Every structure is written in structure tokens, then in C-alpha cells.
């Protein structure tokens, strides 16, 4: 399913309302957050709301670069600056990926946390909020990433030259969410989105196919090539 918006601001406001309503309907609500430029405005809007009971919300990450949390490249820093520093959320409800113990150790630790948190549930996150890179990647699963071991939820994976070490949820873990929403904005995403809609084999498209409930939220620029 594709939902279209005139611009990033309209899409961010709609996503903020959608998430707030989903939280109101739940006793405990878990979100896998994405990084990058696109969700930043959404995080700001969520941080400004007065109608969310953050004590019932648990914030996780879909991926992060293995850099210290004060590094400008860190998704943790992005979320802290734009959202967490503006809301009253219990410290234990915000679960970053980075651990000073090491790259591989961070992935193994995060898997243990998720397995414990979701034990006994038929699904993982209530909402996996994901993006799509210009190359069709999602989380830190890039085109050409080696297949992840069966059953794994979190992997230490290679990224880009700018940040080669990353920790990422697997497509299987994300697809097991009750709802997956891709936020896609900008002219640079248009061609890749068209290819994915036509069935091209990119990680973002694979996640959408694996998911029982996936939606593409796109602005006018990103969706201009999709009928």
C-alpha cells in the first residue's frame, strides 16, 4: 500500500498522528526507529506532543552505526536530540544499540534484549519505522549484504566507507512486526522506489514482501515515478 503526501512536513505530521493513535490503543507499545534525514522532523513533532503517555512506550532501533552516542553519525544521538530530550520517558524504555564492549558484542547484546522483551509474543515490534536509501537499502541491510544466519534478529554488518561497522536488525526481525511503515522522501529516491514497485530485488522491497502489513509513505518527489 502506498500513501502519498505533498511534502515531508505533511508526511511527518500524518505519521506523528498515526503513532500517537497507535500508542493510545495499546497497553505497551514498542517501536523500531530509523535514522537518516527523513524521520528527523517526525521525531521533533512527537517530542512536542502532550497527548502521549511515554511510560508505556519502548523505543528501540532498526540499526545504528557503531560509533559513540555523541558522534554526529549516530542514530542514537539523532533520536536523543530530537525526541528523547523533550519527553518524559523512563530511562529503561529507551534502548540504544551501542555498547562500548565492542561491535560484535553490541549485536549479541541487542539480540538478547529483544529476545527477552518479546518472549511469548507472536510478533516483534508494534511498529517498525523504516526508511529506504538511494540504493534500496533499509536498516543497515544493503544490496549485496551476505544473507543473515537463519533465526537471527540482530547482526553486526558492514555499511559504507563513511561508517563501515554497523549493528542492524535483520529483515526477518523487522518483518515480524505488526506494522512496517517506510518513510521515503526526496527526488533521489524516486527511481529506486519505482524499481522496487516493479519487483526489483532490493532489501527494502524484500522487507515489504516479507511483512504481513507494510505501507509506503512517500512525498510527491519520491513517488513521482510510481503510478
PDB file of C-alpha atoms in Angstrom:
ATOM      1  CA  UNK A   1       0.000   0.000   0.000  1.00  0.00           C
ATOM      2  CA  UNK A   2       1.253   3.479  -0.886  1.00  0.00           C
ATOM      3  CA  UNK A   3       0.176   6.648   0.900  1.00  0.00           C
ATOM      4  CA  UNK A   4       1.120   9.899  -0.788  1.00  0.00           C
ATOM      5  CA  UNK A   5       1.813  13.299   0.736  1.00  0.00           C
ATOM      6  CA  UNK A   6       2.686  16.636  -0.851  1.00  0.00           C
ATOM      7  CA  UNK A   7       5.920  17.045   1.097  1.00  0.00           C
ATOM      8  CA  UNK A   8       7.986  15.823   4.044  1.00  0.00           C
ATOM      9  CA  UNK A   9       6.214  18.129   6.510  1.00  0.00           C
ATOM     10  CA  UNK A  10       2.779  16.756   5.677  1.00  0.00           C
ATOM     11  CA  UNK A  11       4.071  13.191   5.830  1.00  0.00           C
ATOM     12  CA  UNK A  12       5.761  13.795   9.197  1.00  0.00           C
ATOM     13  CA  UNK A  13       2.613  15.302  10.709  1.00  0.00           C
ATOM     14  CA  UNK A  14       0.489  12.409   9.496  1.00  0.00           C
ATOM     15  CA  UNK A  15       2.996   9.923  10.902  1.00  0.00           C
ATOM     16  CA  UNK A  16       3.018  11.731  14.251  1.00  0.00           C
ATOM     17  CA  UNK A  17      -0.786  11.485  14.474  1.00  0.00           C
ATOM     18  CA  UNK A  18      -0.719   7.837  13.389  1.00  0.00           C
ATOM     19  CA  UNK A  19       1.843   6.853  16.008  1.00  0.00           C
ATOM     20  CA  UNK A  20       0.049   8.772  18.775  1.00  0.00           C
ATOM     21  CA  UNK A  21      -3.196   6.977  17.951  1.00  0.00           C
ATOM     22  CA  UNK A  22      -1.490   3.576  17.906  1.00  0.00           C
ATOM     23  CA  UNK A  23       0.032   4.280  21.330  1.00  0.00           C
ATOM     24  CA  UNK A  24      -3.370   5.259  22.750  1.00  0.00           C
ATOM     25  CA  UNK A  25      -4.741   1.885  21.670  1.00  0.00           C
ATOM     26  CA  UNK A  26      -2.012  -0.159  23.389  1.00  0.00           C
ATOM     27  CA  UNK A  27      -1.015  -1.016  26.948  1.00  0.00           C
ATOM     28  CA  UNK A  28       2.621  -1.375  25.902  1.00  0.00           C
ATOM     29  CA  UNK A  29       3.898  -0.055  22.594  1.00  0.00           C
ATOM     30  CA  UNK A  30       7.273  -0.815  21.023  1.00  0.00           C
ATOM     31  CA  UNK A  31       8.818   0.997  18.053  1.00  0.00           C
ATOM     32  CA  UNK A  32      11.910   0.230  15.980  1.00  0.00           C
ATOM     33  CA  UNK A  33      13.229   3.652  14.939  1.00  0.00           C
ATOM     34  CA  UNK A  34      15.197   4.536  11.830  1.00  0.00           C
ATOM     35  CA  UNK A  35      17.934   7.096  11.315  1.00  0.00           C
ATOM     36  CA  UNK A  36      18.783   9.418   8.474  1.00  0.00           C
ATOM     37  CA  UNK A  37      17.363  12.771   7.439  1.00  0.00           C
ATOM     38  CA  UNK A  38      13.768  11.760   6.680  1.00  0.00           C
ATOM     39  CA  UNK A  39      12.459  10.872  10.186  1.00  0.00           C
ATOM     40  CA  UNK A  40      14.077  13.817  11.960  1.00  0.00           C
ATOM     41  CA  UNK A  41      11.063  16.096  11.576  1.00  0.00           C
ATOM     42  CA  UNK A  42       8.751  13.323  12.778  1.00  0.00           C
ATOM     43  CA  UNK A  43      10.828  12.922  15.949  1.00  0.00           C
ATOM     44  CA  UNK A  44      10.599  16.650  16.592  1.00  0.00           C
ATOM     45  CA  UNK A  45       6.829  16.583  16.225  1.00  0.00           C
ATOM     46  CA  UNK A  46       6.478  13.587  18.531  1.00  0.00           C
ATOM     47  CA  UNK A  47       8.605  15.397  21.113  1.00  0.00           C
ATOM     48  CA  UNK A  48       6.229  18.349  21.039  1.00  0.00           C
ATOM     49  CA  UNK A  49       3.053  16.358  21.678  1.00  0.00           C
ATOM     50  CA  UNK A  50       1.315  16.441  25.027  1.00  0.00           C
ATOM     51  CA  UNK A  51      -1.056  13.539  24.381  1.00  0.00           C
ATOM     52  CA  UNK A  52       1.327  10.566  24.577  1.00  0.00           C
ATOM     53  CA  UNK A  53       1.924   8.538  27.728  1.00  0.00           C
ATOM     54  CA  UNK A  54       5.603   7.798  27.171  1.00  0.00           C
ATOM     55  CA  UNK A  55       5.789   5.487  30.181  1.00  0.00           C
ATOM     56  CA  UNK A  56       4.042   2.853  28.025  1.00  0.00           C
ATOM     57  CA  UNK A  57       6.341   3.323  25.025  1.00  0.00           C
ATOM     58  CA  UNK A  58       9.588   1.440  24.393  1.00  0.00           C
ATOM     59  CA  UNK A  59      11.974   2.901  21.828  1.00  0.00           C
ATOM     60  CA  UNK A  60      14.363   0.570  20.012  1.00  0.00           C
ATOM     61  CA  UNK A  61      16.477   0.996  16.882  1.00  0.00           C
ATOM     62  CA  UNK A  62      16.339  -0.661  13.493  1.00  0.00           C
ATOM     63  CA  UNK A  63      20.052  -0.034  13.080  1.00  0.00           C
ATOM     64  CA  UNK A  64      22.910   2.241  14.052  1.00  0.00           C
ATOM     65  CA  UNK A  65      26.477   2.920  13.106  1.00  0.00           C
ATOM     66  CA  UNK A  66      28.946   1.515  15.602  1.00  0.00           C
ATOM     67  CA  UNK A  67      30.112   4.917  16.798  1.00  0.00           C
ATOM     68  CA  UNK A  68      29.902   6.509  20.273  1.00  0.00           C
ATOM     69  CA  UNK A  69      26.493   8.016  21.068  1.00  0.00           C
ATOM     70  CA  UNK A  70      27.829  11.586  20.908  1.00  0.00           C
ATOM     71  CA  UNK A  71      29.109  11.079  17.329  1.00  0.00           C
ATOM     72  CA  UNK A  72      27.155  13.151  14.753  1.00  0.00           C
ATOM     73  CA  UNK A  73      26.727   9.975  12.654  1.00  0.00           C
ATOM     74  CA  UNK A  74      24.920   8.180  15.486  1.00  0.00           C
ATOM     75  CA  UNK A  75      21.201   7.426  15.160  1.00  0.00           C
ATOM     76  CA  UNK A  76      21.097   7.355  18.941  1.00  0.00           C
ATOM     77  CA  UNK A  77      22.267  10.964  19.022  1.00  0.00           C
ATOM     78  CA  UNK A  78      19.655  11.950  16.454  1.00  0.00           C
ATOM     79  CA  UNK A  79      16.836  10.434  18.494  1.00  0.00           C
ATOM     80  CA  UNK A  80      18.140  11.795  21.793  1.00  0.00           C
ATOM     81  CA  UNK A  81      18.467  15.322  20.415  1.00  0.00           C
ATOM     82  CA  UNK A  82      15.167  15.488  18.543  1.00  0.00           C
ATOM     83  CA  UNK A  83      12.895  13.323  20.713  1.00  0.00           C
ATOM     84  CA  UNK A  84      14.115  11.787  23.950  1.00  0.00           C
ATOM     85  CA  UNK A  85      15.479  15.004  25.453  1.00  0.00           C
ATOM     86  CA  UNK A  86      11.999  16.549  25.079  1.00  0.00           C
ATOM     87  CA  UNK A  87       9.819  13.829  26.599  1.00  0.00           C
ATOM     88  CA  UNK A  88       9.304  12.168  29.962  1.00  0.00           C
ATOM     89  CA  UNK A  89      10.210   8.573  29.187  1.00  0.00           C
ATOM     90  CA  UNK A  90      11.676   6.093  31.699  1.00  0.00           C
ATOM     91  CA  UNK A  91      15.382   5.566  31.033  1.00  0.00           C
ATOM     92  CA  UNK A  92      14.894   1.817  30.682  1.00  0.00           C
ATOM     93  CA  UNK A  93      12.347   2.357  27.902  1.00  0.00           C
ATOM     94  CA  UNK A  94      14.968   3.831  25.584  1.00  0.00           C
ATOM     95  CA  UNK A  95      17.246   1.065  24.304  1.00  0.00           C
ATOM     96  CA  UNK A  96      20.227   2.150  22.156  1.00  0.00           C
ATOM     97  CA  UNK A  97      22.355  -0.330  20.221  1.00  0.00           C
ATOM     98  CA  UNK A  98      25.824   0.949  21.044  1.00  0.00           C
ATOM     99  CA  UNK A  99      27.887  -0.835  23.697  1.00  0.00           C
ATOM    100  CA  UNK A 100      31.479   0.083  24.453  1.00  0.00           C
ATOM    101  CA  UNK A 101      32.189  -3.644  24.769  1.00  0.00           C
ATOM    102  CA  UNK A 102      32.594  -3.907  21.001  1.00  0.00           C
ATOM    103  CA  UNK A 103      30.884  -4.105  17.624  1.00  0.00           C
ATOM    104  CA  UNK A 104      30.005  -7.814  17.597  1.00  0.00           C
ATOM    105  CA  UNK A 105      29.210  -7.690  21.296  1.00  0.00           C
ATOM    106  CA  UNK A 106      26.729  -4.853  20.700  1.00  0.00           C
ATOM    107  CA  UNK A 107      24.801  -7.004  18.224  1.00  0.00           C
ATOM    108  CA  UNK A 108      24.762 -10.004  20.542  1.00  0.00           C
ATOM    109  CA  UNK A 109      23.643  -7.857  23.485  1.00  0.00           C
ATOM    110  CA  UNK A 110      20.805  -6.316  21.481  1.00  0.00           C
ATOM    111  CA  UNK A 111      19.578  -9.705  20.366  1.00  0.00           C
ATOM    112  CA  UNK A 112      19.420 -10.870  23.997  1.00  0.00           C
ATOM    113  CA  UNK A 113      17.468  -7.751  24.958  1.00  0.00           C
ATOM    114  CA  UNK A 114      14.943  -8.217  22.155  1.00  0.00           C
ATOM    115  CA  UNK A 115      14.503 -11.934  22.803  1.00  0.00           C
ATOM    116  CA  UNK A 116      13.729 -11.192  26.439  1.00  0.00           C
ATOM    117  CA  UNK A 117      11.418  -8.276  25.708  1.00  0.00           C
ATOM    118  CA  UNK A 118       9.369 -10.101  23.070  1.00  0.00           C
ATOM    119  CA  UNK A 119       9.340 -13.535  24.732  1.00  0.00           C
ATOM    120  CA  UNK A 120       5.980 -15.230  24.342  1.00  0.00           C
ATOM    121  CA  UNK A 121       4.667 -12.814  21.683  1.00  0.00           C
ATOM    122  CA  UNK A 122       3.685 -13.912  18.175  1.00  0.00           C
ATOM    123  CA  UNK A 123       5.238 -10.759  16.706  1.00  0.00           C
ATOM    124  CA  UNK A 124       8.088  -8.367  17.486  1.00  0.00           C
ATOM    125  CA  UNK A 125       7.529  -4.581  17.322  1.00  0.00           C
ATOM    126  CA  UNK A 126       4.164  -2.923  17.251  1.00  0.00           C
ATOM    127  CA  UNK A 127       5.656  -0.624  14.617  1.00  0.00           C
ATOM    128  CA  UNK A 128       8.858  -0.798  12.617  1.00  0.00           C
ATOM    129  CA  UNK A 129       9.517   2.677  11.260  1.00  0.00           C
ATOM    130  CA  UNK A 130      11.937   2.300   8.378  1.00  0.00           C
ATOM    131  CA  UNK A 131      13.480   4.298   5.580  1.00  0.00           C
ATOM    132  CA  UNK A 132      14.899   3.472   2.186  1.00  0.00           C
ATOM    133  CA  UNK A 133      18.302   4.582   0.963  1.00  0.00           C
ATOM    134  CA  UNK A 134      19.025   5.790  -2.545  1.00  0.00           C
ATOM    135  CA  UNK A 135      20.492   2.330  -3.210  1.00  0.00           C
ATOM    136  CA  UNK A 136      17.430   0.468  -1.913  1.00  0.00           C
ATOM    137  CA  UNK A 137      18.821  -0.474   1.491  1.00  0.00           C
ATOM    138  CA  UNK A 138      16.790  -0.446   4.672  1.00  0.00           C
ATOM    139  CA  UNK A 139      18.103  -0.541   8.245  1.00  0.00           C
ATOM    140  CA  UNK A 140      21.754  -1.481   7.591  1.00  0.00           C
ATOM    141  CA  UNK A 141      20.946  -4.269   5.159  1.00  0.00           C
ATOM    142  CA  UNK A 142      22.494  -3.110   1.894  1.00  0.00           C
ATOM    143  CA  UNK A 143      22.379  -4.607  -1.599  1.00  0.00           C
ATOM    144  CA  UNK A 144      24.986  -7.346  -1.595  1.00  0.00           C
ATOM    145  CA  UNK A 145      24.917  -7.859   2.175  1.00  0.00           C
ATOM    146  CA  UNK A 146      25.553 -11.572   2.804  1.00  0.00           C
ATOM    147  CA  UNK A 147      22.435 -13.485   3.874  1.00  0.00           C
ATOM    148  CA  UNK A 148      21.980 -13.390   7.631  1.00  0.00           C
ATOM    149  CA  UNK A 149      22.026 -16.669   9.571  1.00  0.00           C
ATOM    150  CA  UNK A 150      18.575 -18.209   9.863  1.00  0.00           C
ATOM    151  CA  UNK A 151      16.794 -17.192  13.038  1.00  0.00           C
ATOM    152  CA  UNK A 152      18.984 -14.202  13.843  1.00  0.00           C
ATOM    153  CA  UNK A 153      17.338 -10.922  14.840  1.00  0.00           C
ATOM    154  CA  UNK A 154      20.426  -8.687  15.104  1.00  0.00           C
ATOM    155  CA  UNK A 155      23.692  -8.721  13.180  1.00  0.00           C
ATOM    156  CA  UNK A 156      26.967  -6.820  13.102  1.00  0.00           C
ATOM    157  CA  UNK A 157      27.135  -5.851   9.443  1.00  0.00           C
ATOM    158  CA  UNK A 158      29.301  -3.822   7.084  1.00  0.00           C
ATOM    159  CA  UNK A 159      27.967  -0.460   5.961  1.00  0.00           C
ATOM    160  CA  UNK A 160      29.587   2.279   3.929  1.00  0.00           C
ATOM    161  CA  UNK A 161      33.131   3.612   3.791  1.00  0.00           C
ATOM    162  CA  UNK A 162      31.972   6.521   5.970  1.00  0.00           C
ATOM    163  CA  UNK A 163      30.749   4.128   8.687  1.00  0.00           C
ATOM    164  CA  UNK A 164      31.758   0.544   7.874  1.00  0.00           C
ATOM    165  CA  UNK A 165      30.768  -1.036  11.184  1.00  0.00           C
ATOM    166  CA  UNK A 166      27.049  -1.139  11.919  1.00  0.00           C
ATOM    167  CA  UNK A 167      24.557  -3.022  14.047  1.00  0.00           C
ATOM    168  CA  UNK A 168      21.281  -3.872  12.353  1.00  0.00           C
ATOM    169  CA  UNK A 169      18.074  -5.748  12.910  1.00  0.00           C
ATOM    170  CA  UNK A 170      17.559  -8.424  10.297  1.00  0.00           C
ATOM    171  CA  UNK A 171      14.802  -8.295   7.726  1.00  0.00           C
ATOM    172  CA  UNK A 172      13.169 -11.280   9.454  1.00  0.00           C
ATOM    173  CA  UNK A 173      13.049  -9.436  12.775  1.00  0.00           C
ATOM    174  CA  UNK A 174      11.607  -6.285  11.210  1.00  0.00           C
ATOM    175  CA  UNK A 175       9.123  -8.236   9.081  1.00  0.00           C
ATOM    176  CA  UNK A 176       7.770  -9.936  12.206  1.00  0.00           C
ATOM    177  CA  UNK A 177       6.471  -6.541  13.398  1.00  0.00           C
ATOM    178  CA  UNK A 178       2.737  -5.937  13.476  1.00  0.00           C
ATOM    179  CA  UNK A 179       3.196  -2.976  11.158  1.00  0.00           C
ATOM    180  CA  UNK A 180       6.038  -1.721   8.953  1.00  0.00           C
ATOM    181  CA  UNK A 181       5.970   1.836   7.618  1.00  0.00           C
ATOM    182  CA  UNK A 182       8.589   3.095   5.165  1.00  0.00           C
ATOM    183  CA  UNK A 183       9.037   6.874   5.183  1.00  0.00           C
ATOM    184  CA  UNK A 184      10.508   7.858   1.815  1.00  0.00           C
ATOM    185  CA  UNK A 185      11.126  11.449   0.785  1.00  0.00           C
ATOM    186  CA  UNK A 186      13.112  13.245  -1.875  1.00  0.00           C
ATOM    187  CA  UNK A 187      13.829  13.194  -5.590  1.00  0.00           C
ATOM    188  CA  UNK A 188      16.860  10.938  -5.143  1.00  0.00           C
ATOM    189  CA  UNK A 189      14.608   8.048  -4.023  1.00  0.00           C
ATOM    190  CA  UNK A 190      12.209   8.173  -6.986  1.00  0.00           C
ATOM    191  CA  UNK A 191      13.957   5.814  -9.410  1.00  0.00           C
ATOM    192  CA  UNK A 192      14.746   3.198  -6.793  1.00  0.00           C
ATOM    193  CA  UNK A 193      11.189   3.276  -5.440  1.00  0.00           C
ATOM    194  CA  UNK A 194       9.826   2.749  -8.954  1.00  0.00           C
ATOM    195  CA  UNK A 195      12.122  -0.251  -9.421  1.00  0.00           C
ATOM    196  CA  UNK A 196      11.002  -1.771  -6.129  1.00  0.00           C
ATOM    197  CA  UNK A 197       7.342  -1.292  -7.014  1.00  0.00           C
ATOM    198  CA  UNK A 198       8.121  -3.100 -10.285  1.00  0.00           C
ATOM    199  CA  UNK A 199       9.547  -6.042  -8.322  1.00  0.00           C
ATOM    200  CA  UNK A 200      13.298  -5.315  -8.324  1.00  0.00           C
ATOM    201  CA  UNK A 201      15.271  -7.175  -5.674  1.00  0.00           C
ATOM    202  CA  UNK A 202      16.431  -4.609  -3.111  1.00  0.00           C
ATOM    203  CA  UNK A 203      16.478  -5.043   0.699  1.00  0.00           C
ATOM    204  CA  UNK A 204      13.666  -2.524   1.260  1.00  0.00           C
ATOM    205  CA  UNK A 205      11.479  -4.367  -1.216  1.00  0.00           C
ATOM    206  CA  UNK A 206      12.339  -7.708   0.345  1.00  0.00           C
ATOM    207  CA  UNK A 207      11.280  -6.425   3.764  1.00  0.00           C
ATOM    208  CA  UNK A 208       7.997  -5.150   2.336  1.00  0.00           C
ATOM    209  CA  UNK A 209       7.305  -8.533   0.764  1.00  0.00           C
ATOM    210  CA  UNK A 210       8.138 -10.418   3.955  1.00  0.00           C
ATOM    211  CA  UNK A 211       5.910  -8.224   6.109  1.00  0.00           C
ATOM    212  CA  UNK A 212       2.240  -9.061   6.673  1.00  0.00           C
ATOM    213  CA  UNK A 213       1.419  -5.353   6.881  1.00  0.00           C
ATOM    214  CA  UNK A 214       3.747  -2.908   5.152  1.00  0.00           C
ATOM    215  CA  UNK A 215       2.955   0.587   3.896  1.00  0.00           C
ATOM    216  CA  UNK A 216       4.992   3.027   1.830  1.00  0.00           C
ATOM    217  CA  UNK A 217       4.529   6.645   2.895  1.00  0.00           C
ATOM    218  CA  UNK A 218       6.043   8.825   0.188  1.00  0.00           C
ATOM    219  CA  UNK A 219       6.227  12.516  -0.596  1.00  0.00           C
ATOM    220  CA  UNK A 220       5.495  13.871  -4.057  1.00  0.00           C
ATOM    221  CA  UNK A 221       9.138  13.941  -5.110  1.00  0.00           C
ATOM    222  CA  UNK A 222       9.877  10.340  -4.109  1.00  0.00           C
ATOM    223  CA  UNK A 223       6.657   8.971  -5.590  1.00  0.00           C
ATOM    224  CA  UNK A 224       6.650  10.864  -8.868  1.00  0.00           C
ATOM    225  CA  UNK A 225       7.560   7.790 -10.982  1.00  0.00           C
ATOM    226  CA  UNK A 226       5.090   5.420  -9.306  1.00  0.00           C
ATOM    227  CA  UNK A 227       1.581   5.316 -10.863  1.00  0.00           C
TER     228      UNK A 227
END
